[in-house]
Coordinates of C-alpha atoms and ligand atoms in Angstrom, one line a residue:
X1 CA 168.7 -58.0 202.7
X2 CA 169.8 -61.4 201.5
X3 CA 169.6 -62.3 197.8
X4 CA 170.7 -65.8 196.7
X5 CA 171.3 -67.2 193.3
X6 CA 170.7 -70.8 192.3
X7 CA 170.6 -73.0 189.3
X8 CA 172.2 -76.0 187.7
X9 CA 175.8 -76.2 186.6
X10 CA 176.8 -73.6 184.0
X11 CA 173.5 -71.6 184.3
X12 CA 175.5 -68.4 184.5
X13 CA 174.7 -67.3 188.0
X14 CA 178.3 -66.3 188.9
X15 CA 178.4 -63.9 185.9
X16 CA 175.0 -62.4 187.0
X17 CA 176.1 -62.0 190.6
X18 CA 179.2 -60.1 189.5
X19 CA 177.1 -57.8 187.2
X20 CA 174.5 -57.1 189.9
X21 CA 177.2 -56.5 192.5
X22 CA 178.9 -53.9 190.3
X23 CA 175.6 -52.2 189.6
X24 CA 174.5 -51.9 193.2
X25 CA 177.9 -50.7 194.3
X26 CA 177.8 -48.0 191.6
X27 CA 174.4 -47.0 193.0
X28 CA 176.2 -46.4 196.3
X29 CA 174.7 -49.3 198.2
X30 CA 176.6 -51.2 200.9
X31 CA 176.7 -54.6 199.1
X32 CA 178.9 -57.7 199.4
X33 CA 179.2 -60.8 197.3
X34 CA 179.9 -64.2 198.7
X35 CA 179.4 -67.9 197.8
X36 CA 178.7 -71.4 199.0
X37 CA 180.5 -73.6 199.4
X38 CA 183.0 -71.1 200.7
X39 CA 182.7 -67.5 201.7
X40 CA 185.0 -67.8 204.8
X41 CA 188.6 -69.0 205.2
X42 CA 187.2 -72.2 206.7
X43 CA 184.7 -72.6 203.9
X44 CA 187.0 -71.8 201.0
X45 CA 189.7 -74.1 202.4
X46 CA 187.2 -77.0 202.6
X47 CA 185.8 -76.1 199.2
X48 CA 189.2 -76.7 197.5
X49 CA 189.6 -80.1 199.0
X50 CA 186.0 -81.2 198.9
X51 CA 184.9 -80.3 195.3
X52 CA 188.0 -81.9 193.8
X53 CA 188.3 -85.1 195.8
X54 CA 188.1 -88.5 194.2
X55 CA 187.4 -90.1 197.6
X56 CA 184.0 -91.7 198.0
X57 CA 181.8 -89.4 200.1
X58 CA 178.5 -90.7 201.3
X59 CA 175.4 -88.5 200.9
X60 CA 175.0 -87.8 204.6
X61 CA 178.7 -87.0 205.0
X62 CA 178.4 -84.7 202.0
X63 CA 175.4 -82.9 203.5
X64 CA 177.1 -82.4 206.8
X65 CA 180.2 -80.9 205.2
X66 CA 178.1 -78.4 203.3
X67 CA 176.1 -77.6 206.5
X68 CA 179.4 -77.1 208.5
X69 CA 180.5 -74.6 205.9
X70 CA 177.1 -72.9 206.0
X71 CA 177.1 -72.6 209.8
X72 CA 180.5 -70.9 209.6
X73 CA 179.4 -68.7 206.7
X74 CA 176.2 -67.5 208.5
X75 CA 177.9 -66.9 211.8
X76 CA 181.1 -65.2 210.6
X77 CA 179.9 -63.3 207.5
X78 CA 176.2 -63.3 206.5
X79 CA 174.5 -62.5 209.8
X80 CA 176.9 -59.7 210.8
X81 CA 176.6 -58.2 207.4
X82 CA 172.8 -58.3 207.5
X83 CA 172.9 -56.7 211.0
X84 CA 175.0 -53.9 209.6
X85 CA 172.3 -53.3 207.0
X86 CA 174.3 -54.6 204.0
X87 CA 172.9 -56.1 200.9
X88 CA 174.3 -59.7 200.7
X89 CA 174.5 -61.4 197.3
X90 CA 175.2 -65.1 197.8
X91 CA 176.0 -67.7 195.1
X92 CA 174.0 -70.7 196.3
X93 CA 172.6 -71.2 199.8
X94 CA 169.9 -73.3 201.5
X95 CA 168.2 -74.4 198.3
X96 CA 171.3 -76.1 197.0
X97 CA 171.2 -78.6 199.8
X98 CA 167.6 -79.6 199.0
X99 CA 168.4 -79.8 195.3
X100 CA 171.7 -81.6 195.4
X101 CA 171.8 -83.6 198.6
X102 CA 168.0 -84.1 198.9
X103 CA 166.6 -84.6 195.4
X104 CA 170.0 -85.5 193.9
X105 CA 171.5 -87.8 196.4
X106 CA 168.3 -88.9 198.2
X107 CA 168.9 -87.6 201.7
X108 CA 165.7 -87.1 203.6
X109 CA 164.3 -83.6 203.0
X110 CA 163.2 -83.3 206.6
X111 CA 166.8 -83.8 207.9
X112 CA 168.0 -81.1 205.5
X113 CA 165.3 -78.7 206.7
X114 CA 166.2 -79.3 210.3
X115 CA 169.9 -78.7 209.7
X116 CA 169.3 -75.7 207.5
X117 CA 167.2 -74.2 210.2
X118 CA 169.9 -74.9 212.8
X119 CA 172.9 -73.5 210.8
X120 CA 171.2 -70.5 209.3
X121 CA 169.9 -69.3 212.7
X122 CA 166.7 -68.3 211.0
X123 CA 168.4 -66.2 208.2
X124 CA 166.2 -66.6 205.1
X125 CA 166.8 -65.1 201.6
X126 CA 164.5 -62.2 200.8
X127 CA 164.8 -63.1 197.2
X128 CA 166.2 -66.2 195.3
X129 CA 167.1 -65.7 191.7
X130 CA 166.8 -69.0 189.8
X131 CA 168.6 -69.1 186.5
X132 CA 166.8 -71.8 184.4
X133 CA 168.7 -73.4 181.6
X134 CA 168.8 -76.8 180.0
X135 CA 171.2 -79.4 181.4
X136 CA 172.9 -79.8 178.0
X137 CA 173.6 -76.1 177.6
X138 CA 174.8 -75.8 181.2
X139 CA 177.2 -78.7 181.0
X140 CA 178.5 -77.5 177.6
X141 CA 179.4 -74.2 179.2
X142 CA 181.1 -75.9 182.1
X143 CA 183.0 -78.4 179.8
X144 CA 184.4 -75.4 177.9
X145 CA 185.7 -73.8 181.2
X146 CA 188.2 -75.0 183.8
X147 CA 188.5 -78.6 185.2
X148 CA 185.3 -80.2 186.2
X149 CA 184.5 -80.7 189.9
X150 CA 182.9 -83.8 191.4
X151 CA 179.3 -82.5 190.8
X152 CA 179.9 -81.4 187.2
X153 CA 181.3 -84.9 186.5
X154 CA 177.9 -86.5 187.5
X155 CA 175.8 -88.2 184.9
X156 CA 173.0 -86.5 183.0
X157 CA 170.3 -88.1 185.1
X158 CA 171.7 -86.5 188.2
X159 CA 171.7 -83.0 186.6
X160 CA 168.1 -83.5 185.4
X161 CA 167.1 -84.3 189.0
X162 CA 168.6 -81.0 190.1
X163 CA 166.9 -79.1 187.4
X164 CA 163.5 -80.6 188.3
X165 CA 164.2 -80.0 192.0
X166 CA 164.7 -76.3 191.5
X167 CA 161.6 -76.1 189.3
X168 CA 159.6 -77.8 192.1
X169 CA 161.0 -75.6 194.8
X170 CA 160.4 -72.4 192.8
X171 CA 156.8 -73.4 192.2
X172 CA 156.2 -74.1 195.8
X173 CA 157.5 -70.7 196.9
X174 CA 156.8 -68.3 194.0
X175 CA 157.0 -65.3 196.4
X176 CA 160.7 -65.9 197.1
X177 CA 161.9 -67.4 193.8
X178 CA 162.4 -65.2 190.8
X179 CA 162.9 -67.5 187.8
X180 CA 164.7 -66.3 184.7
X181 CA 165.4 -68.0 181.4
X182 CA 169.2 -68.5 181.5
X183 CA 169.4 -68.9 177.7
X184 CA 168.7 -65.2 177.2
X185 CA 171.7 -63.0 176.5
X186 CA 173.7 -61.9 179.5
X187 CA 172.7 -58.2 179.3
X188 CA 168.9 -59.0 179.1
X189 CA 169.2 -61.3 182.1
X190 CA 171.1 -58.7 184.0
X191 CA 168.5 -56.0 183.3
X192 CA 165.7 -58.2 184.3
X193 CA 167.4 -59.1 187.6
X194 CA 168.3 -55.5 188.2
X195 CA 164.7 -54.3 187.8
X196 CA 163.4 -56.9 190.2
X197 CA 166.1 -56.1 192.8
X198 CA 165.6 -52.4 192.6
X199 CA 161.8 -52.8 193.1
X200 CA 162.5 -55.0 196.1
X201 CA 165.0 -52.6 197.7
X202 CA 162.4 -49.8 197.2
X203 CA 159.8 -51.9 199.1
X204 CA 162.2 -52.3 202.0
X205 CA 163.0 -48.5 201.9
X206 CA 166.6 -49.0 200.8
Ligands
TYD1 P1 179.0 -73.9 192.2 O1 178.2 -72.7 192.6 O2 178.4 -74.7 191.0 O3 180.5 -73.5 191.9 P2 181.1 -73.2 190.4 O4 180.1 -72.2 189.8 O5 182.4 -72.5 190.8 O6 181.3 -74.5 189.7 O7 179.1 -74.9 193.5 C1 179.9 -76.0 193.6 C2 179.1 -77.3 193.7 O8 178.6 -77.4 195.1 C3 177.8 -77.4 192.9 O9 178.0 -78.4 192.0 C4 176.7 -77.7 193.8 C5 177.4 -78.1 195.1 N1 176.6 -77.8 196.3 C6 175.9 -78.8 197.0 O10 175.9 -80.0 196.5 N2 175.2 -78.5 198.1 C7 175.2 -77.3 198.7 O11 174.6 -77.1 199.8 C8 176.0 -76.3 198.0 C9 176.0 -74.9 198.6 C10 176.6 -76.5 196.9

């Protein structure tokens, strides 16, 4: 079972993944938590360099770097974990490429779809939790935290494109996307996600 988390910068997905992970672990489930970009030694090493570089990176190059990290992530970690019957919680996955490199940077969506299909080897999320919050609130939260990465430093118009992209994708695939108002308090969001996930696990006999 693969559950992915998506949303704009500062939407609170990392906090929610951690809470869900702890909850499922306490329930005795075999669950792992991972993230993109990253998740493997290769991915985490590239992430450090890539997110904080001031070098000019062209949209297609950016897409290919994320795809390389995803290929490694699926092959090394996600697919083996799924084969072992684990529940995998992933902070960003295929949809981030459509949102950021596609709708954000203007790379052709067809190219992204082809590459996503190639690098994921057919692995698809069973559920995608989308934390919806305003760009202003998200960026405010980020500005209060550590140093900003190259995406967080983008202008408002870019972040608005990402927000709209996620809205569009969630409407196009309402079965997979579970949209939650990210402005609610942390505990309310956690309980809502928990309920949804528990019901899904039940459906799968887990
Ligand atoms: P993010 O989850 O926002 O990290 P953090 O919560 O630690 O700030 O991910 C880092 C950035 O990577 C984010 O701005 C979105 C970007 N990204 C893409 O542009 N394309 C992708 O395919 C992925 C996975 C991430």
